[in-house]
XYZ file of C-alpha atoms in Angstrom:
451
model
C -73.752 -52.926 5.482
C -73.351 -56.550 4.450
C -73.092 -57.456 0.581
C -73.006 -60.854 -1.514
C -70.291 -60.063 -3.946
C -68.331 -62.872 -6.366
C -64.882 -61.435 -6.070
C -62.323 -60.966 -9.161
C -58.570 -60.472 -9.546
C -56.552 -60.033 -6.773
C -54.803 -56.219 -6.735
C -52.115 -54.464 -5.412
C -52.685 -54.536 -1.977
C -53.898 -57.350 -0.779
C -57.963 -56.550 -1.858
C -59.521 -58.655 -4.660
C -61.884 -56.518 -6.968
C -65.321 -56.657 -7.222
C -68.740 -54.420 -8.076
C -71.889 -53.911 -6.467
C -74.306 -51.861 -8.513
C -71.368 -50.390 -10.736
C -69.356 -49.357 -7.712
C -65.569 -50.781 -7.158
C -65.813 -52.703 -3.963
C -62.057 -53.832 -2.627
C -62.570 -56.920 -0.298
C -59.405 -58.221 1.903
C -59.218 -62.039 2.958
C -61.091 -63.154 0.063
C -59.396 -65.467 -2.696
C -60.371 -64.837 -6.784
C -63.032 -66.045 -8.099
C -64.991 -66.910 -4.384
C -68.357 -65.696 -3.425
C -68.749 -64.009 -0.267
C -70.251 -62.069 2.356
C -68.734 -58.985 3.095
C -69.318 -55.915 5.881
C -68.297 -52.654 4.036
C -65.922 -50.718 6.562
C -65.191 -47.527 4.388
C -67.072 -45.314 1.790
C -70.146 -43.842 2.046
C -72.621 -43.644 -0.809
C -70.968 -40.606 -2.577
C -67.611 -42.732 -2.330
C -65.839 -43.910 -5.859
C -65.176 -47.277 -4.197
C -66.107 -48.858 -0.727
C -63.693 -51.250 0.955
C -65.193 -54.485 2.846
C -63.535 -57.664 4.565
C -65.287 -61.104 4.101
C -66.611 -62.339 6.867
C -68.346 -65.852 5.548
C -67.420 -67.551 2.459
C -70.067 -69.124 0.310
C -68.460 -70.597 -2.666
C -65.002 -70.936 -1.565
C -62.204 -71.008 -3.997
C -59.948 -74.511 -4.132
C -57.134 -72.352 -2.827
C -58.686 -71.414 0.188
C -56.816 -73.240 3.401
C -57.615 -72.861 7.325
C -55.285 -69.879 8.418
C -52.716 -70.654 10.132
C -52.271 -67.634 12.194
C -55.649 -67.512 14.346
C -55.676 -63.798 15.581
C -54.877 -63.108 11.549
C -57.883 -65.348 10.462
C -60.600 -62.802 9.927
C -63.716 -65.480 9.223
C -62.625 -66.934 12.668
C -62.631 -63.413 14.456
C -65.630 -62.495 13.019
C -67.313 -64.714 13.780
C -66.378 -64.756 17.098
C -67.425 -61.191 17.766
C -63.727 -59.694 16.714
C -61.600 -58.379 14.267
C -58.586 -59.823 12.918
C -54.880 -58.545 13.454
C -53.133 -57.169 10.442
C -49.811 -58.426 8.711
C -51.283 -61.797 7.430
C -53.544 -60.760 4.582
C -53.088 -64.248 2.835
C -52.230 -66.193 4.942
C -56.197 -68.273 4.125
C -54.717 -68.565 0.555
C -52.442 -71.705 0.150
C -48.731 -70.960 -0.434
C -48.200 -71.892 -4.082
C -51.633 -69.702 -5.376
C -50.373 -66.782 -2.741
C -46.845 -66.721 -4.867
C -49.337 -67.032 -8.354
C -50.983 -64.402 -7.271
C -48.479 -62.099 -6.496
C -46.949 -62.437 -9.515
C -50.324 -61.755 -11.359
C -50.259 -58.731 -9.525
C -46.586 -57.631 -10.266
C -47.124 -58.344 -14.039
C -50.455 -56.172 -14.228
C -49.316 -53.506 -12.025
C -46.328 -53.158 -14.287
C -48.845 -52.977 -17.231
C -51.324 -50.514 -15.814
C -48.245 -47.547 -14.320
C -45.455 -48.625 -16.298
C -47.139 -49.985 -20.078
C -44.895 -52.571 -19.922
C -46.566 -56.122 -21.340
C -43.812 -58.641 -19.470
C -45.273 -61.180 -22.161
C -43.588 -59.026 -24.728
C -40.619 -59.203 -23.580
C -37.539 -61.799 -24.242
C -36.242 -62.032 -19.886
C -34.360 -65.422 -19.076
C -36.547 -65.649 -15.783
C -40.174 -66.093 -17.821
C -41.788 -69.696 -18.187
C -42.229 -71.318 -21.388
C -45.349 -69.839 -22.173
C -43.891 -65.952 -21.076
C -45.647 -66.141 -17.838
C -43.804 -64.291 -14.570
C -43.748 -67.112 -11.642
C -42.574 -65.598 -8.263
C -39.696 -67.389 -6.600
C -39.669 -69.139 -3.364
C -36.959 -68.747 -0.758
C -34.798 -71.569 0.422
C -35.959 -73.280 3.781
C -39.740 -72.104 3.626
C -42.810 -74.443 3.997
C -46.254 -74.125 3.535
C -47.207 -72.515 6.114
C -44.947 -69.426 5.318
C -44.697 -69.009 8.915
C -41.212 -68.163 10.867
C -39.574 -66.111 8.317
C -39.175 -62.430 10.311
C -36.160 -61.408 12.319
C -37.738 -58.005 12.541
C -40.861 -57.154 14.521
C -42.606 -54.031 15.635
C -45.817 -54.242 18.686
C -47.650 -51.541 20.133
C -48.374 -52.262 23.925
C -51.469 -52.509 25.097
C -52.223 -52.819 28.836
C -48.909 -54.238 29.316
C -48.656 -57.144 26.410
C -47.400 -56.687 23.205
C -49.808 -55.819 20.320
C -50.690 -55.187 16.877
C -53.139 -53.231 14.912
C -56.115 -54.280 12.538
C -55.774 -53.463 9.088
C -56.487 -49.224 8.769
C -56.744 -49.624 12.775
C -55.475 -47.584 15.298
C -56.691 -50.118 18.082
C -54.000 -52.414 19.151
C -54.491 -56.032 20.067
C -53.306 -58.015 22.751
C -51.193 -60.984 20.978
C -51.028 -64.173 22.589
C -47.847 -65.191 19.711
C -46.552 -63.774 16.296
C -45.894 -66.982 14.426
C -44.411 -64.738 11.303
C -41.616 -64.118 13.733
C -38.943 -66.356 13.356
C -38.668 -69.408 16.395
C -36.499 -67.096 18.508
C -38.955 -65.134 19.147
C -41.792 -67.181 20.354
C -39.159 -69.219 22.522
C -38.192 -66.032 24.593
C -41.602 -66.060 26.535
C -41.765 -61.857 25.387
C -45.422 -62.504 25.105
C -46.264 -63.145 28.987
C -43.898 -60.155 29.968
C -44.671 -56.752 31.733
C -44.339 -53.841 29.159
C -46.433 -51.138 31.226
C -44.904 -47.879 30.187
C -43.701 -48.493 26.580
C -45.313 -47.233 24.043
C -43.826 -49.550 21.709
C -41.612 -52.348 21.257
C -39.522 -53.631 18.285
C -37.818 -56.900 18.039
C -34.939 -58.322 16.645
C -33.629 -62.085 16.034
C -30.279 -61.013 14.469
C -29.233 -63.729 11.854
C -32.845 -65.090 12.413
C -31.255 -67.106 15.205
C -31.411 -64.735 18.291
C -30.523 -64.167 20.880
C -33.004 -61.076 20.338
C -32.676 -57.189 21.218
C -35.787 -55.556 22.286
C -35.873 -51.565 21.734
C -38.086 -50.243 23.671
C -39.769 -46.719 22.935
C -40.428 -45.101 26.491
C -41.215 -41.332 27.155
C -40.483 -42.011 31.025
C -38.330 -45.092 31.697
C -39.319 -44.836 34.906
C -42.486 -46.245 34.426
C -41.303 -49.207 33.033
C -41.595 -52.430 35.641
C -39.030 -52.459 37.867
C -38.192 -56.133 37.105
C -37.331 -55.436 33.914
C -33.600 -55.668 33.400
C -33.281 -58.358 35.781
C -35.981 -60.961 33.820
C -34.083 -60.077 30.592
C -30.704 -61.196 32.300
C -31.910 -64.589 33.257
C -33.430 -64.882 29.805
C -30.815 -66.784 27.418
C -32.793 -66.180 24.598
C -32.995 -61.916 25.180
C -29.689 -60.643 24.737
C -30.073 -56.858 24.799
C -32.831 -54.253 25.552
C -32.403 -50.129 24.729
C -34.304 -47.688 25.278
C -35.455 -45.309 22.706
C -37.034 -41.523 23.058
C -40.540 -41.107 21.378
C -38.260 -38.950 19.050
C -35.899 -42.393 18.285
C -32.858 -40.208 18.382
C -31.347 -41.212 21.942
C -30.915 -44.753 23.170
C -29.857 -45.827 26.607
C -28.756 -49.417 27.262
C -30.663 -50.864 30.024
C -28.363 -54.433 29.396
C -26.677 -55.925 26.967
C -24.724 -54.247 23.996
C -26.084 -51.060 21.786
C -25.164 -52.548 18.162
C -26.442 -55.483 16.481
C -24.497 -57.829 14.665
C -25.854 -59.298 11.866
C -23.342 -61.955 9.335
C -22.659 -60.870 5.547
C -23.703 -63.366 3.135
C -19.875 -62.350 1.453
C -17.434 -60.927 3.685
C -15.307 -58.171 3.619
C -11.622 -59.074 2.930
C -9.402 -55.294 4.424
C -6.311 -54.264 2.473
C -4.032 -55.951 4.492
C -6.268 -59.300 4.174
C -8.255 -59.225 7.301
C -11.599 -60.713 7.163
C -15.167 -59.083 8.459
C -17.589 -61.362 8.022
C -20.427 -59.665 10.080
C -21.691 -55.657 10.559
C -22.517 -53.826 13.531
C -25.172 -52.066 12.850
C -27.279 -49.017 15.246
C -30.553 -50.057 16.766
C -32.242 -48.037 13.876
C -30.364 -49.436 11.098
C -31.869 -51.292 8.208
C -31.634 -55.309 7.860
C -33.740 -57.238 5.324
C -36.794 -58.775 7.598
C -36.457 -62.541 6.059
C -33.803 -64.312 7.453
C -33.199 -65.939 4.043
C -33.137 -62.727 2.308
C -29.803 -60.934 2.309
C -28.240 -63.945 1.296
C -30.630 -64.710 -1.866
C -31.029 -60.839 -2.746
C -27.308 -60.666 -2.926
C -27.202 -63.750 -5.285
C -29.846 -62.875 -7.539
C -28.065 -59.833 -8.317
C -24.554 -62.072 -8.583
C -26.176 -63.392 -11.757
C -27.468 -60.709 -13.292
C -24.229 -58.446 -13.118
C -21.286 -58.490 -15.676
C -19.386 -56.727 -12.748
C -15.717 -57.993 -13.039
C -12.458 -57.644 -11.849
C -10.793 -54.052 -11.339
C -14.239 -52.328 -12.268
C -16.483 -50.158 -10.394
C -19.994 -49.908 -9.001
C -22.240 -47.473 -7.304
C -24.540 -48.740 -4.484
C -26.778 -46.006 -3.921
C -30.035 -46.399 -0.649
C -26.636 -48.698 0.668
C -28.269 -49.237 4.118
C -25.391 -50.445 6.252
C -23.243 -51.998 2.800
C -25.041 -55.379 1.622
C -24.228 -54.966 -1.749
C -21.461 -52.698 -1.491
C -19.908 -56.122 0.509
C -20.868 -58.126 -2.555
C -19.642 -55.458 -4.878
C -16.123 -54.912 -2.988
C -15.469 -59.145 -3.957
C -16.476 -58.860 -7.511
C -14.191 -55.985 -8.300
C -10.966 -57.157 -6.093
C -8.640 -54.333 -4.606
C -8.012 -53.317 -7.928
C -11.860 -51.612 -8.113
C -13.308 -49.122 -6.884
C -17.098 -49.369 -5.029
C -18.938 -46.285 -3.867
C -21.271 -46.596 -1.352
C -24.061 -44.071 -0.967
C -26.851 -44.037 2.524
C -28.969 -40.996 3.548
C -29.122 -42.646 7.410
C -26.529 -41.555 9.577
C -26.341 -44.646 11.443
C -26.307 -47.165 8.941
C -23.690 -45.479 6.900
C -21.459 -45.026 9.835
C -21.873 -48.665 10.416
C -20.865 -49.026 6.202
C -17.966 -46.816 7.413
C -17.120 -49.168 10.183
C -17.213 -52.363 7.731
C -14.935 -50.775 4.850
C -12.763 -48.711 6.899
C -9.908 -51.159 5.779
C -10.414 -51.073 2.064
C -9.013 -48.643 0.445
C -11.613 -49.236 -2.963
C -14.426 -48.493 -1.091
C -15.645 -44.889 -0.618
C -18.679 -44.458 1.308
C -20.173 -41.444 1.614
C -23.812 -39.935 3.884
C -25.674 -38.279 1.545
C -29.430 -38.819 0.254
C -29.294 -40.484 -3.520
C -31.133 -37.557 -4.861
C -28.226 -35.376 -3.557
C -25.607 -36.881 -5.013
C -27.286 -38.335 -8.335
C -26.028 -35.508 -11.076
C -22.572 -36.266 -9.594
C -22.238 -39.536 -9.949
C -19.186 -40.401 -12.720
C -19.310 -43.413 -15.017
C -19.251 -47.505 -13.563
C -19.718 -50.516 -15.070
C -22.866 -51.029 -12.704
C -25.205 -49.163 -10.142
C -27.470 -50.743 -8.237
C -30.310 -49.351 -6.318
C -32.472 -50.720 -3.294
C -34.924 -47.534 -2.529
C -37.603 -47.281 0.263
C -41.269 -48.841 -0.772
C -41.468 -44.817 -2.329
C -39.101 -45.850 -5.222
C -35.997 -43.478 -6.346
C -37.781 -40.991 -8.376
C -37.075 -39.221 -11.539
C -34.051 -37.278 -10.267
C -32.562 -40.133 -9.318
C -33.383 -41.803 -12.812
C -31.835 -39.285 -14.156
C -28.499 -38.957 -12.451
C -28.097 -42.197 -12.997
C -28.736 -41.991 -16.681
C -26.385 -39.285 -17.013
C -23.565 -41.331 -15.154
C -24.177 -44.177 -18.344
C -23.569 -47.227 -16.273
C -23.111 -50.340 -18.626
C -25.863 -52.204 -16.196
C -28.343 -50.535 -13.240
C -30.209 -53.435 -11.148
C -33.158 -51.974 -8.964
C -33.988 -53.867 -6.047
C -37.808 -52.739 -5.342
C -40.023 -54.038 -2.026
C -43.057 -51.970 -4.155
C -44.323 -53.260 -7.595
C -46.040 -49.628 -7.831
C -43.416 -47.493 -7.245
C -41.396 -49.719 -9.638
C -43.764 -49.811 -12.478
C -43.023 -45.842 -12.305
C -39.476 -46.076 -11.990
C -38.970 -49.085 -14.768
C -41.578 -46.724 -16.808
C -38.890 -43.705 -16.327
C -35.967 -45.645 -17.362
C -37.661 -47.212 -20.480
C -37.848 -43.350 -21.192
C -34.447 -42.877 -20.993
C -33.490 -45.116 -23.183
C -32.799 -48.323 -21.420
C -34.507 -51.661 -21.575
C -35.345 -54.395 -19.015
C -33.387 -57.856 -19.729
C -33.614 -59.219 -16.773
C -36.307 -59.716 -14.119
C -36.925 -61.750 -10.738
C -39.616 -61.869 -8.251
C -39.373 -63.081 -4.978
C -41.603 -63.863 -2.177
C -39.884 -62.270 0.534
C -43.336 -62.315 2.122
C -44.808 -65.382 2.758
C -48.759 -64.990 3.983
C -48.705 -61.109 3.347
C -49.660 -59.364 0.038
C -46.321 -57.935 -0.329
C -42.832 -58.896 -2.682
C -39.801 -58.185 -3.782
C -38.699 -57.806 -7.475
C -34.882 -57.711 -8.801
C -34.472 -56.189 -12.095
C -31.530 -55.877 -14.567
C -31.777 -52.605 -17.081
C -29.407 -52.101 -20.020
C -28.997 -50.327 -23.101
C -31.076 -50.068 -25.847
């Protein structure tokens, strides 16, 4: 079914709203305020809502721009018989309305789950007129293209892939221009992956040389030629192999970890210096290669964190901010460090081994939350499924003088923020960034402190 529709406000998600006949129709690749032509690809006529993709713009908005992705362009595939690849979804808007939107979307999402007006509220980061603006990252352009050190294909016939938005069909890809340069430059795209089921990618420091982990149930069915084309490829320095399970990895070349620099090093005890980690081929790294290094100074100015205090980094990952937490207290603090995965903790254990302030312990945040003693600051960066109340609550209980939540979800925050506000703390403090450039996604530091 095709419908006309004039699309409203964008929503969380990447769909602007609109209505046929009183029902909620959620359209991707459309911009606010356009009219379009639409093919509905879910919900039937008992459905609540339908969901539809534009396929031919006929009032187009002002902030409408050629994509520059063309497998992600969905008004080219269509109309060329196809469908378009998922991971762009607005990448046709231009780059300054795409970070306007998003933080439209942030501000009423926090409204709608958490009741919280952002206009109501006095935060240093608002514009003159109380408006949220979303910040850009050092180093991007307009395009928003080359920002990934992190990618994940499906293989299909041989050549790396990706899936259409709620797809389970994989596309050939012919490049993945979100990737940073790295990655295109390695020639991965013409190679032989017969007999992988998938393949993720890595451009550690956003630089390279890349690892390739490569998910195999029988590695030998993999081409034989394999190992030897990575080895006379500068720009590939490692490829493992990886169960369907992900628990065992075998090193077909190159080394197992991956070494990725600290925005602030780790000064030892005895006043040796790590400035890198070495993380396992399933450890967490932020995707942008900007990010780690503007994350950790966005929280720098929101903490009162001093010398010879102490903090609680809880969803740690390998030690980001426990790094950044270590320098602001000195070796007269204390830090404790707190990761659920056993490989990036051991790889936190690794970087602190030498400091004797640092405690960092394996244990999931929910675990450990009605344990946790009193700091002068926690701060949490949970999976896109937030921290919960448990978590909340621990945390509450602990009576921090400052938490700052690091969220990649504004939905899952809105609930969180919503929980603390209930608990008697306030938000004074609150930054979004657009970690995402071309996708529908952000990421959002907040301060909390006492009423």
């Amino acid at each position: 079914m095709i419908l006309t529709l004039t699309v409203g406000p964008m929503s969380h998600g990447g769909h602007c709203v609109a209505r046929h006949e009183g029902r909620v129709v959620f359209v991707r690749h459309a911009v606010p305020g356009e009219t379009v032509r639409a093919v509905v690809t879910d919900g039937g006529e008992k459905a609540r809502f339908w969901r539809a993709d534009t396929i031919d713009v006929l009032e187009p908005s002002d902030h409408r721009r050629r994509h520059p992705w063309k497998q992600a362009d969905a008004l080219r595939a269509y109309n060329h018989g196809q469908v378009p690849v998922g991971g762009a979804d607005y990448g046709h808007i231009t780059d300054v309305h795409q970070r306007r939107l998003k933080a439209h979307v942030f501000r009423d999402t926090l409204q709608r789950i958490g009741g919280i007006d952002i206009s109501a509220l006095d935060l240093p980061e608002l514009g003159p007129e109380g408006e949220l603006t979303t910040r850009q990252l050092p180093g991007a352009d307009a395009s928003g293209m080359h920002w990934r050190t992190r990618v994940s294909f499906g293989v299909v016939e041989g050549s790396l892939g990706m899936k259409p938005h709620r797809s389970h069909d994989l596309i050939p890809l012919r490049a993945m221009p979100l990737a940073v340069e790295a990655v295109g430059a390695s020639g991965i795209f013409t190679w032989d992956f017969s007999g992988a089921a998938s393949v993720d990618v890595v451009a550690p420091g956003g630089e390279g040389p890349l690892s390739l982990i490569i998910t195999t149930e029988d590695p030998s069915r993999l081409p034989k030629g394999l190992q030897k084309l990575a080895e006379e490829t500068p720009e590939v320095a490692s490829i493992l192999l990886r169960s369907p399970e992900g628990q065992d990895y075998q090193v077909l070349t190159g080394e197992r970890e991956i070494t990725e620099e600290l925005p602030v090093p780790v000064v030892g005890d005895s006043g040796d210096i790590q400035e890198s980690v070495q993380l396992a081929p399933e450890g967490f790294w932020q995707i942008h290669r900007r990010a780690p290094e503007q994350l950790v100074s966005t929280v720098d100015r929101m903490a009162k964190l001093g010398t010879g205090g102490t903090a609680i980094d809880l969803y740690a990952g390998a030690g980001l901010f426990t790094a950044w937490a270590a320098h602001r207290v000195g070796h007269s603090g204390q830090v404790l460090s707190v990761e659920a995965a056993e490989g990036s903790s051991a790889a936190a254990e690794r970087l602190f081994a030498a400091r004797a302030g640092v405690e960092v312990v394996c244990a999931a945040a929910e675990k450990i939350a009605r344990r946790l003693e009193r700091s002068d600051l926690v701060v949490l960066d949970p999976p896109r499924t937030g921290a919960y109340r448990k978590v909340l609550e621990g945390i509450d209980q602990a009576g921090p003088g400052q938490i700052i939540y690091v969220s990649c979800d504004p939905a899952s925050f809105a609930r969180d923020a919503k929980g603390l506000l209930q608990l008697g703390w306030q938000l004074r403090g609150l930054e979004v960034l657009d970690m995402y450039p071309n996708t529908h996604h952000m990421e959002s530091v907040a301060l909390f402190e006492r009423r």
